[in-house]
Amino acid sequence: MNRDFLIKMKEQLPPQITLVAVSKFHPLEAIREAYAEGQRVFAESRPQELMSKVEQAQDMPDLQWHFIGHLQTNKLKMVLPYADLVQSVDSQRLLDAIEKWGREHGRRINVLLEMHVALEESKQGFYEEEILDILFRVTQDKAYPHICFKGLMGMASHTDDMEQIRADFTRIKSFLDYLQDLFPELESFKELSIGMSDDYQCAIECGSTMVRIGSAIFGERNYEK
Ligand SMILES: *Cc1c(COP(=O)(O)O)cnc(C)c1O
């Protein structure tokens, strides 16, 4: 764990921005070290790994978990009981399944809608029209009563070109502003989860309220494990 980086981030990050420590592929020991420095919000991308870490982290009850990976509808039971926020909702089908789970379990699930802003077609996420359609149904038809829509999440194009990354971040920030004007009744819809280890500074300049930082805190991930 890069303790100096974590301490510096916690000191320098404006208070309205949440630092999400992306602990995927790192052992619980790394989480404990970050916890000892006061870090409380962690994110995982695989249901099984989230579940096993939650079980091992019982002695850190004020720790919060975010889910940031692709979530299959048959894995909801491994994620929704534990996640304080599901950042990576990227399909209508997944939203419908989360709503059904929430209804059955008497819970209201916090989500971000993942927006497709990158150049790569392969990247996940909704297009603007789809997000508009969902939020119209939420506000007009009272759709998804068991889901609390907290804002947008996005990943920039996979490139070193900071101007492209800035353009992606600016697009998602502008869309969030537009949605807030259009749907003032959605009072909780204010989070903008953009920025990772290599582009968080640019994301903060572009209006991020949540940065998701993995390798800069925990070092390189070992995908072999
Ligand atoms: C892995 C991951 C991150 C963290 O990436 P780093 O480059 O290690 O900071 C952030 N967001 C998502 C969605 C991820 O999957």
PDB file of C-alpha atoms and ligand atoms in Angstrom:
ATOM      1  CA  MET A   1       0.000   0.000   0.000  1.00  0.00           C
ATOM      2  CA  ASN A   2       1.269   3.451  -0.914  1.00  0.00           C
ATOM      3  CA  ARG A   3       0.699   5.124   2.419  1.00  0.00           C
ATOM      4  CA  ASP A   4       2.214   8.477   1.426  1.00  0.00           C
ATOM      5  CA  PHE A   5      -0.074   8.769  -1.600  1.00  0.00           C
ATOM      6  CA  LEU A   6      -3.155   7.929   0.468  1.00  0.00           C
ATOM      7  CA  ILE A   7      -2.278  10.445   3.172  1.00  0.00           C
ATOM      8  CA  LYS A   8      -1.559  13.132   0.576  1.00  0.00           C
ATOM      9  CA  MET A   9      -4.864  12.429  -1.199  1.00  0.00           C
ATOM     10  CA  LYS A  10      -6.835  12.611   2.013  1.00  0.00           C
ATOM     11  CA  GLU A  11      -5.211  15.941   2.863  1.00  0.00           C
ATOM     12  CA  GLN A  12      -5.533  17.519  -0.556  1.00  0.00           C
ATOM     13  CA  LEU A  13      -8.875  16.280  -1.794  1.00  0.00           C
ATOM     14  CA  PRO A  14     -11.605  18.930  -1.424  1.00  0.00           C
ATOM     15  CA  PRO A  15     -14.039  17.814   1.298  1.00  0.00           C
ATOM     16  CA  GLN A  16     -17.005  17.464  -1.085  1.00  0.00           C
ATOM     17  CA  ILE A  17     -15.157  14.789  -3.082  1.00  0.00           C
ATOM     18  CA  THR A  18     -15.320  11.175  -1.906  1.00  0.00           C
ATOM     19  CA  LEU A  19     -12.180   9.100  -2.236  1.00  0.00           C
ATOM     20  CA  VAL A  20     -13.146   5.563  -3.234  1.00  0.00           C
ATOM     21  CA  ALA A  21     -10.233   3.167  -2.739  1.00  0.00           C
ATOM     22  CA  VAL A  22     -10.475   0.459  -5.397  1.00  0.00           C
ATOM     23  CA  SER A  23      -9.253  -2.648  -3.606  1.00  0.00           C
ATOM     24  CA  LYS A  24     -10.083  -5.275  -6.257  1.00  0.00           C
ATOM     25  CA  PHE A  25      -7.428  -7.984  -6.619  1.00  0.00           C
ATOM     26  CA  HIS A  26      -5.700  -6.802  -3.432  1.00  0.00           C
ATOM     27  CA  PRO A  27      -5.785  -8.753  -0.175  1.00  0.00           C
ATOM     28  CA  LEU A  28      -7.713  -7.747   2.910  1.00  0.00           C
ATOM     29  CA  GLU A  29      -4.410  -6.753   4.535  1.00  0.00           C
ATOM     30  CA  ALA A  30      -4.113  -3.864   2.095  1.00  0.00           C
ATOM     31  CA  ILE A  31      -7.626  -2.737   3.035  1.00  0.00           C
ATOM     32  CA  ARG A  32      -6.707  -2.898   6.713  1.00  0.00           C
ATOM     33  CA  GLU A  33      -3.674  -0.693   6.158  1.00  0.00           C
ATOM     34  CA  ALA A  34      -5.746   1.904   4.334  1.00  0.00           C
ATOM     35  CA  TYR A  35      -8.440   1.664   7.017  1.00  0.00           C
ATOM     36  CA  ALA A  36      -5.813   2.392   9.673  1.00  0.00           C
ATOM     37  CA  GLU A  37      -5.093   5.656   7.824  1.00  0.00           C
ATOM     38  CA  GLY A  38      -8.765   6.612   8.041  1.00  0.00           C
ATOM     39  CA  GLN A  39      -9.949   5.382   4.630  1.00  0.00           C
ATOM     40  CA  ARG A  40     -13.524   4.109   4.868  1.00  0.00           C
ATOM     41  CA  VAL A  41     -14.893   3.725   1.319  1.00  0.00           C
ATOM     42  CA  PHE A  42     -13.661   0.797  -0.763  1.00  0.00           C
ATOM     43  CA  ALA A  43     -14.745  -0.590  -4.120  1.00  0.00           C
ATOM     44  CA  GLU A  44     -14.753  -4.057  -5.618  1.00  0.00           C
ATOM     45  CA  SER A  45     -15.574  -5.280  -9.101  1.00  0.00           C
ATOM     46  CA  ARG A  46     -16.288  -8.999  -8.662  1.00  0.00           C
ATOM     47  CA  PRO A  47     -19.244 -10.319  -6.637  1.00  0.00           C
ATOM     48  CA  GLN A  48     -17.414 -13.278  -5.115  1.00  0.00           C
ATOM     49  CA  GLU A  49     -14.474 -11.154  -4.029  1.00  0.00           C
ATOM     50  CA  LEU A  50     -16.765  -8.531  -2.510  1.00  0.00           C
ATOM     51  CA  MET A  51     -18.619 -11.169  -0.504  1.00  0.00           C
ATOM     52  CA  SER A  52     -15.523 -12.825   0.854  1.00  0.00           C
ATOM     53  CA  LYS A  53     -13.971  -9.485   1.851  1.00  0.00           C
ATOM     54  CA  VAL A  54     -17.185  -8.372   3.565  1.00  0.00           C
ATOM     55  CA  GLU A  55     -17.089 -11.563   5.627  1.00  0.00           C
ATOM     56  CA  GLN A  56     -13.460 -11.050   6.625  1.00  0.00           C
ATOM     57  CA  ALA A  57     -13.940  -7.359   7.422  1.00  0.00           C
ATOM     58  CA  GLN A  58     -16.557  -7.765  10.166  1.00  0.00           C
ATOM     59  CA  ASP A  59     -14.255  -6.020  12.657  1.00  0.00           C
ATOM     60  CA  MET A  60     -14.372  -2.826  10.546  1.00  0.00           C
ATOM     61  CA  PRO A  61     -18.112  -2.136  10.767  1.00  0.00           C
ATOM     62  CA  ASP A  62     -17.996   1.458   9.513  1.00  0.00           C
ATOM     63  CA  LEU A  63     -16.356   0.445   6.274  1.00  0.00           C
ATOM     64  CA  GLN A  64     -18.439   1.181   3.177  1.00  0.00           C
ATOM     65  CA  TRP A  65     -18.434  -0.883  -0.009  1.00  0.00           C
ATOM     66  CA  HIS A  66     -19.119   0.283  -3.527  1.00  0.00           C
ATOM     67  CA  PHE A  67     -19.555  -2.107  -6.425  1.00  0.00           C
ATOM     68  CA  ILE A  68     -17.940  -0.938  -9.676  1.00  0.00           C
ATOM     69  CA  GLY A  69     -17.838  -4.007 -11.919  1.00  0.00           C
ATOM     70  CA  HIS A  70     -20.132  -5.493 -14.490  1.00  0.00           C
ATOM     71  CA  LEU A  71     -22.991  -7.063 -12.545  1.00  0.00           C
ATOM     72  CA  GLN A  72     -24.911 -10.036 -13.872  1.00  0.00           C
ATOM     73  CA  THR A  73     -28.504 -10.331 -12.763  1.00  0.00           C
ATOM     74  CA  ASN A  74     -27.938 -13.820 -11.331  1.00  0.00           C
ATOM     75  CA  LYS A  75     -25.287 -12.422  -8.937  1.00  0.00           C
ATOM     76  CA  LEU A  76     -27.392  -9.747  -7.246  1.00  0.00           C
ATOM     77  CA  LYS A  77     -27.648 -11.668  -3.997  1.00  0.00           C
ATOM     78  CA  MET A  78     -23.861 -11.588  -3.678  1.00  0.00           C
ATOM     79  CA  VAL A  79     -23.700  -7.819  -4.033  1.00  0.00           C
ATOM     80  CA  LEU A  80     -26.886  -5.983  -3.034  1.00  0.00           C
ATOM     81  CA  PRO A  81     -26.957  -6.995   0.642  1.00  0.00           C
ATOM     82  CA  TYR A  82     -23.479  -5.483   1.118  1.00  0.00           C
ATOM     83  CA  ALA A  83     -22.998  -2.626  -1.331  1.00  0.00           C
ATOM     84  CA  ASP A  84     -23.738   0.884  -0.080  1.00  0.00           C
ATOM     85  CA  LEU A  85     -23.653   2.037  -3.700  1.00  0.00           C
ATOM     86  CA  VAL A  86     -23.739   0.160  -7.002  1.00  0.00           C
ATOM     87  CA  GLN A  87     -21.842   2.497  -9.328  1.00  0.00           C
ATOM     88  CA  SER A  88     -21.946   0.381 -12.446  1.00  0.00           C
ATOM     89  CA  VAL A  89     -25.582  -0.027 -13.461  1.00  0.00           C
ATOM     90  CA  ASP A  90     -25.311  -0.283 -17.223  1.00  0.00           C
ATOM     91  CA  SER A  91     -28.504  -1.864 -18.560  1.00  0.00           C
ATOM     92  CA  GLN A  92     -32.250  -1.716 -18.351  1.00  0.00           C
ATOM     93  CA  ARG A  93     -32.322  -5.412 -17.574  1.00  0.00           C
ATOM     94  CA  LEU A  94     -30.061  -4.908 -14.561  1.00  0.00           C
ATOM     95  CA  LEU A  95     -32.191  -2.013 -13.281  1.00  0.00           C
ATOM     96  CA  ASP A  96     -35.320  -4.164 -13.549  1.00  0.00           C
ATOM     97  CA  ALA A  97     -33.623  -6.977 -11.632  1.00  0.00           C
ATOM     98  CA  ILE A  98     -32.373  -4.617  -8.902  1.00  0.00           C
ATOM     99  CA  GLU A  99     -35.879  -3.175  -8.522  1.00  0.00           C
ATOM    100  CA  LYS A 100     -37.316  -6.663  -8.156  1.00  0.00           C
ATOM    101  CA  TRP A 101     -34.670  -7.629  -5.565  1.00  0.00           C
ATOM    102  CA  GLY A 102     -35.287  -4.419  -3.613  1.00  0.00           C
ATOM    103  CA  ARG A 103     -39.042  -5.043  -3.569  1.00  0.00           C
ATOM    104  CA  GLU A 104     -38.611  -8.630  -2.402  1.00  0.00           C
ATOM    105  CA  HIS A 105     -36.164  -7.657   0.347  1.00  0.00           C
ATOM    106  CA  GLY A 106     -37.793  -4.396   1.461  1.00  0.00           C
ATOM    107  CA  ARG A 107     -34.698  -2.415   0.573  1.00  0.00           C
ATOM    108  CA  ARG A 108     -33.975   0.677  -1.492  1.00  0.00           C
ATOM    109  CA  ILE A 109     -30.724   0.324  -3.416  1.00  0.00           C
ATOM    110  CA  ASN A 110     -28.415   3.259  -4.135  1.00  0.00           C
ATOM    111  CA  VAL A 111     -27.169   3.312  -7.711  1.00  0.00           C
ATOM    112  CA  LEU A 112     -25.267   5.407 -10.201  1.00  0.00           C
ATOM    113  CA  LEU A 113     -26.113   5.080 -13.872  1.00  0.00           C
ATOM    114  CA  GLU A 114     -23.001   4.273 -15.858  1.00  0.00           C
ATOM    115  CA  MET A 115     -22.858   6.507 -18.892  1.00  0.00           C
ATOM    116  CA  HIS A 116     -21.053   5.596 -22.083  1.00  0.00           C
ATOM    117  CA  VAL A 117     -18.722   8.507 -22.826  1.00  0.00           C
ATOM    118  CA  ALA A 118     -15.607   6.782 -24.163  1.00  0.00           C
ATOM    119  CA  LEU A 119     -14.685   6.483 -27.816  1.00  0.00           C
ATOM    120  CA  GLU A 120     -14.510   2.678 -27.645  1.00  0.00           C
ATOM    121  CA  GLU A 121     -17.768   1.019 -28.666  1.00  0.00           C
ATOM    122  CA  SER A 122     -16.907  -1.890 -26.410  1.00  0.00           C
ATOM    123  CA  LYS A 123     -17.180   0.144 -23.217  1.00  0.00           C
ATOM    124  CA  GLN A 124     -20.266  -0.363 -21.109  1.00  0.00           C
ATOM    125  CA  GLY A 125     -22.880   2.134 -20.166  1.00  0.00           C
ATOM    126  CA  PHE A 126     -26.049   3.903 -21.192  1.00  0.00           C
ATOM    127  CA  TYR A 127     -26.362   6.496 -23.926  1.00  0.00           C
ATOM    128  CA  GLU A 128     -27.899   9.881 -23.120  1.00  0.00           C
ATOM    129  CA  GLU A 129     -31.324   8.981 -24.572  1.00  0.00           C
ATOM    130  CA  GLU A 130     -31.551   5.859 -22.437  1.00  0.00           C
ATOM    131  CA  ILE A 131     -30.758   7.773 -19.253  1.00  0.00           C
ATOM    132  CA  LEU A 132     -33.351  10.391 -20.136  1.00  0.00           C
ATOM    133  CA  ASP A 133     -35.918   7.679 -20.717  1.00  0.00           C
ATOM    134  CA  ILE A 134     -35.195   6.043 -17.344  1.00  0.00           C
ATOM    135  CA  LEU A 135     -35.389   9.311 -15.418  1.00  0.00           C
ATOM    136  CA  PHE A 136     -38.611  10.361 -17.162  1.00  0.00           C
ATOM    137  CA  ARG A 137     -40.160   7.102 -16.028  1.00  0.00           C
ATOM    138  CA  VAL A 138     -38.818   7.605 -12.498  1.00  0.00           C
ATOM    139  CA  THR A 139     -40.194  11.123 -12.182  1.00  0.00           C
ATOM    140  CA  GLN A 140     -43.454  10.784 -14.146  1.00  0.00           C
ATOM    141  CA  ASP A 141     -44.502   7.175 -13.697  1.00  0.00           C
ATOM    142  CA  LYS A 142     -42.856   6.633 -10.291  1.00  0.00           C
ATOM    143  CA  ALA A 143     -40.908   3.751 -11.763  1.00  0.00           C
ATOM    144  CA  TYR A 144     -38.264   1.973  -9.659  1.00  0.00           C
ATOM    145  CA  PRO A 145     -39.497   2.865  -6.156  1.00  0.00           C
ATOM    146  CA  HIS A 146     -36.858   0.543  -4.667  1.00  0.00           C
ATOM    147  CA  ILE A 147     -33.961   2.293  -6.336  1.00  0.00           C
ATOM    148  CA  CYS A 148     -32.400   5.575  -5.264  1.00  0.00           C
ATOM    149  CA  PHE A 149     -30.717   7.242  -8.233  1.00  0.00           C
ATOM    150  CA  LYS A 150     -27.631   9.062  -6.948  1.00  0.00           C
ATOM    151  CA  GLY A 151     -25.997  10.278 -10.143  1.00  0.00           C
ATOM    152  CA  LEU A 152     -23.720   9.238 -12.992  1.00  0.00           C
ATOM    153  CA  MET A 153     -20.539   7.203 -13.326  1.00  0.00           C
ATOM    154  CA  GLY A 154     -18.240   7.234 -16.323  1.00  0.00           C
ATOM    155  CA  MET A 155     -14.947   6.007 -17.650  1.00  0.00           C
ATOM    156  CA  ALA A 156     -12.956   8.075 -20.114  1.00  0.00           C
ATOM    157  CA  SER A 157     -11.546   6.747 -23.367  1.00  0.00           C
ATOM    158  CA  HIS A 158      -8.530   4.491 -23.069  1.00  0.00           C
ATOM    159  CA  THR A 159      -5.868   6.946 -24.216  1.00  0.00           C
ATOM    160  CA  ASP A 160      -2.976   9.085 -22.991  1.00  0.00           C
ATOM    161  CA  ASP A 161      -4.476  12.086 -24.747  1.00  0.00           C
ATOM    162  CA  MET A 162      -5.583  14.284 -21.843  1.00  0.00           C
ATOM    163  CA  GLU A 163      -7.621  16.492 -24.160  1.00  0.00           C
ATOM    164  CA  GLN A 164      -9.732  13.501 -25.193  1.00  0.00           C
ATOM    165  CA  ILE A 165     -10.139  12.494 -21.560  1.00  0.00           C
ATOM    166  CA  ARG A 166     -11.123  16.041 -20.654  1.00  0.00           C
ATOM    167  CA  ALA A 167     -13.675  16.051 -23.485  1.00  0.00           C
ATOM    168  CA  ASP A 168     -15.215  12.805 -22.167  1.00  0.00           C
ATOM    169  CA  PHE A 169     -15.384  14.140 -18.607  1.00  0.00           C
ATOM    170  CA  THR A 170     -16.807  17.461 -19.755  1.00  0.00           C
ATOM    171  CA  ARG A 171     -19.523  15.666 -21.692  1.00  0.00           C
ATOM    172  CA  ILE A 172     -20.691  13.650 -18.698  1.00  0.00           C
ATOM    173  CA  LYS A 173     -20.531  16.670 -16.379  1.00  0.00           C
ATOM    174  CA  SER A 174     -22.604  18.750 -18.834  1.00  0.00           C
ATOM    175  CA  PHE A 175     -25.148  15.963 -19.080  1.00  0.00           C
ATOM    176  CA  LEU A 176     -25.421  15.739 -15.298  1.00  0.00           C
ATOM    177  CA  ASP A 177     -26.022  19.512 -15.121  1.00  0.00           C
ATOM    178  CA  TYR A 178     -28.691  19.187 -17.802  1.00  0.00           C
ATOM    179  CA  LEU A 179     -30.430  16.336 -15.947  1.00  0.00           C
ATOM    180  CA  GLN A 180     -30.411  18.294 -12.697  1.00  0.00           C
ATOM    181  CA  ASP A 181     -32.115  21.214 -14.441  1.00  0.00           C
ATOM    182  CA  LEU A 182     -34.628  18.928 -16.105  1.00  0.00           C
ATOM    183  CA  PHE A 183     -35.450  16.866 -12.996  1.00  0.00           C
ATOM    184  CA  PRO A 184     -35.085  19.159  -9.963  1.00  0.00           C
ATOM    185  CA  GLU A 185     -37.277  16.732  -7.985  1.00  0.00           C
ATOM    186  CA  LEU A 186     -34.468  14.150  -8.083  1.00  0.00           C
ATOM    187  CA  GLU A 187     -32.719  15.751  -5.158  1.00  0.00           C
ATOM    188  CA  SER A 188     -30.228  12.946  -4.577  1.00  0.00           C
ATOM    189  CA  PHE A 189     -29.100  12.886  -8.185  1.00  0.00           C
ATOM    190  CA  LYS A 190     -25.854  14.788  -7.684  1.00  0.00           C
ATOM    191  CA  GLU A 191     -22.890  12.419  -7.688  1.00  0.00           C
ATOM    192  CA  LEU A 192     -20.447  12.384 -10.571  1.00  0.00           C
ATOM    193  CA  SER A 193     -18.106   9.418 -10.276  1.00  0.00           C
ATOM    194  CA  ILE A 194     -15.248  10.159 -12.662  1.00  0.00           C
ATOM    195  CA  GLY A 195     -11.488   9.869 -12.280  1.00  0.00           C
ATOM    196  CA  MET A 196      -9.082   6.966 -11.721  1.00  0.00           C
ATOM    197  CA  SER A 197      -5.369   6.777 -10.852  1.00  0.00           C
ATOM    198  CA  ASP A 198      -4.165   8.263 -14.135  1.00  0.00           C
ATOM    199  CA  ASP A 199      -6.793  10.925 -14.691  1.00  0.00           C
ATOM    200  CA  TYR A 200      -8.261  11.939 -11.329  1.00  0.00           C
ATOM    201  CA  GLN A 201      -6.733  15.434 -11.423  1.00  0.00           C
ATOM    202  CA  CYS A 202      -8.429  16.160 -14.725  1.00  0.00           C
ATOM    203  CA  ALA A 203     -11.673  14.641 -13.381  1.00  0.00           C
ATOM    204  CA  ILE A 204     -11.588  16.908 -10.331  1.00  0.00           C
ATOM    205  CA  GLU A 205     -11.141  19.947 -12.578  1.00  0.00           C
ATOM    206  CA  CYS A 206     -14.158  18.719 -14.546  1.00  0.00           C
ATOM    207  CA  GLY A 207     -16.453  18.494 -11.513  1.00  0.00           C
ATOM    208  CA  SER A 208     -15.975  14.995 -10.090  1.00  0.00           C
ATOM    209  CA  THR A 209     -17.597  14.293  -6.709  1.00  0.00           C
ATOM    210  CA  MET A 210     -16.157  10.765  -6.432  1.00  0.00           C
ATOM    211  CA  VAL A 211     -12.755   9.528  -7.578  1.00  0.00           C
ATOM    212  CA  ARG A 212     -12.136   5.774  -7.873  1.00  0.00           C
ATOM    213  CA  ILE A 213      -8.469   5.141  -7.234  1.00  0.00           C
ATOM    214  CA  GLY A 214      -6.876   1.702  -7.276  1.00  0.00           C
ATOM    215  CA  SER A 215      -3.289   1.269  -8.407  1.00  0.00           C
ATOM    216  CA  ALA A 216      -2.024   4.623  -7.128  1.00  0.00           C
ATOM    217  CA  ILE A 217      -3.032   3.530  -3.612  1.00  0.00           C
ATOM    218  CA  PHE A 218      -2.536  -0.225  -3.665  1.00  0.00           C
ATOM    219  CA  GLY A 219       0.049  -0.720  -6.419  1.00  0.00           C
ATOM    220  CA  GLU A 220      -0.257  -2.875  -9.512  1.00  0.00           C
ATOM    221  CA  ARG A 221      -2.960  -5.526  -9.465  1.00  0.00           C
ATOM    222  CA  ASN A 222      -2.011  -9.165  -9.802  1.00  0.00           C
ATOM    223  CA  TYR A 223      -4.692 -10.668 -12.068  1.00  0.00           C
ATOM    224  CA  GLU A 224      -3.226 -14.159 -11.734  1.00  0.00           C
ATOM    225  CA  LYS A 225      -4.731 -14.639  -8.306  1.00  0.00           C
TER     226      LYS A 225
HETATM  227  C1  LIG B   1     -10.261  -0.896 -11.572  1.00  0.00           C
HETATM  228  C2  LIG B   1     -11.165   0.274 -11.684  1.00  0.00           C
HETATM  229  C3  LIG B   1     -10.780   1.536 -11.193  1.00  0.00           C
HETATM  230  C4  LIG B   1      -9.408   1.824 -10.605  1.00  0.00           C
HETATM  231  O1  LIG B   1      -8.454   1.965 -11.616  1.00  0.00           O
HETATM  232  P1  LIG B   1      -6.952   2.455 -11.294  1.00  0.00           P
HETATM  233  O2  LIG B   1      -6.438   2.845 -12.609  1.00  0.00           O
HETATM  234  O3  LIG B   1      -6.233   1.294 -10.692  1.00  0.00           O
HETATM  235  O4  LIG B   1      -7.045   3.595 -10.358  1.00  0.00           O
HETATM  236  C5  LIG B   1     -11.707   2.574 -11.269  1.00  0.00           C
HETATM  237  N1  LIG B   1     -12.930   2.383 -11.793  1.00  0.00           N
HETATM  238  C6  LIG B   1     -13.329   1.199 -12.280  1.00  0.00           C
HETATM  239  C7  LIG B   1     -14.695   1.067 -12.844  1.00  0.00           C
HETATM  240  C8  LIG B   1     -12.462   0.115 -12.238  1.00  0.00           C
HETATM  241  O5  LIG B   1     -12.881  -1.067 -12.741  1.00  0.00           O
END
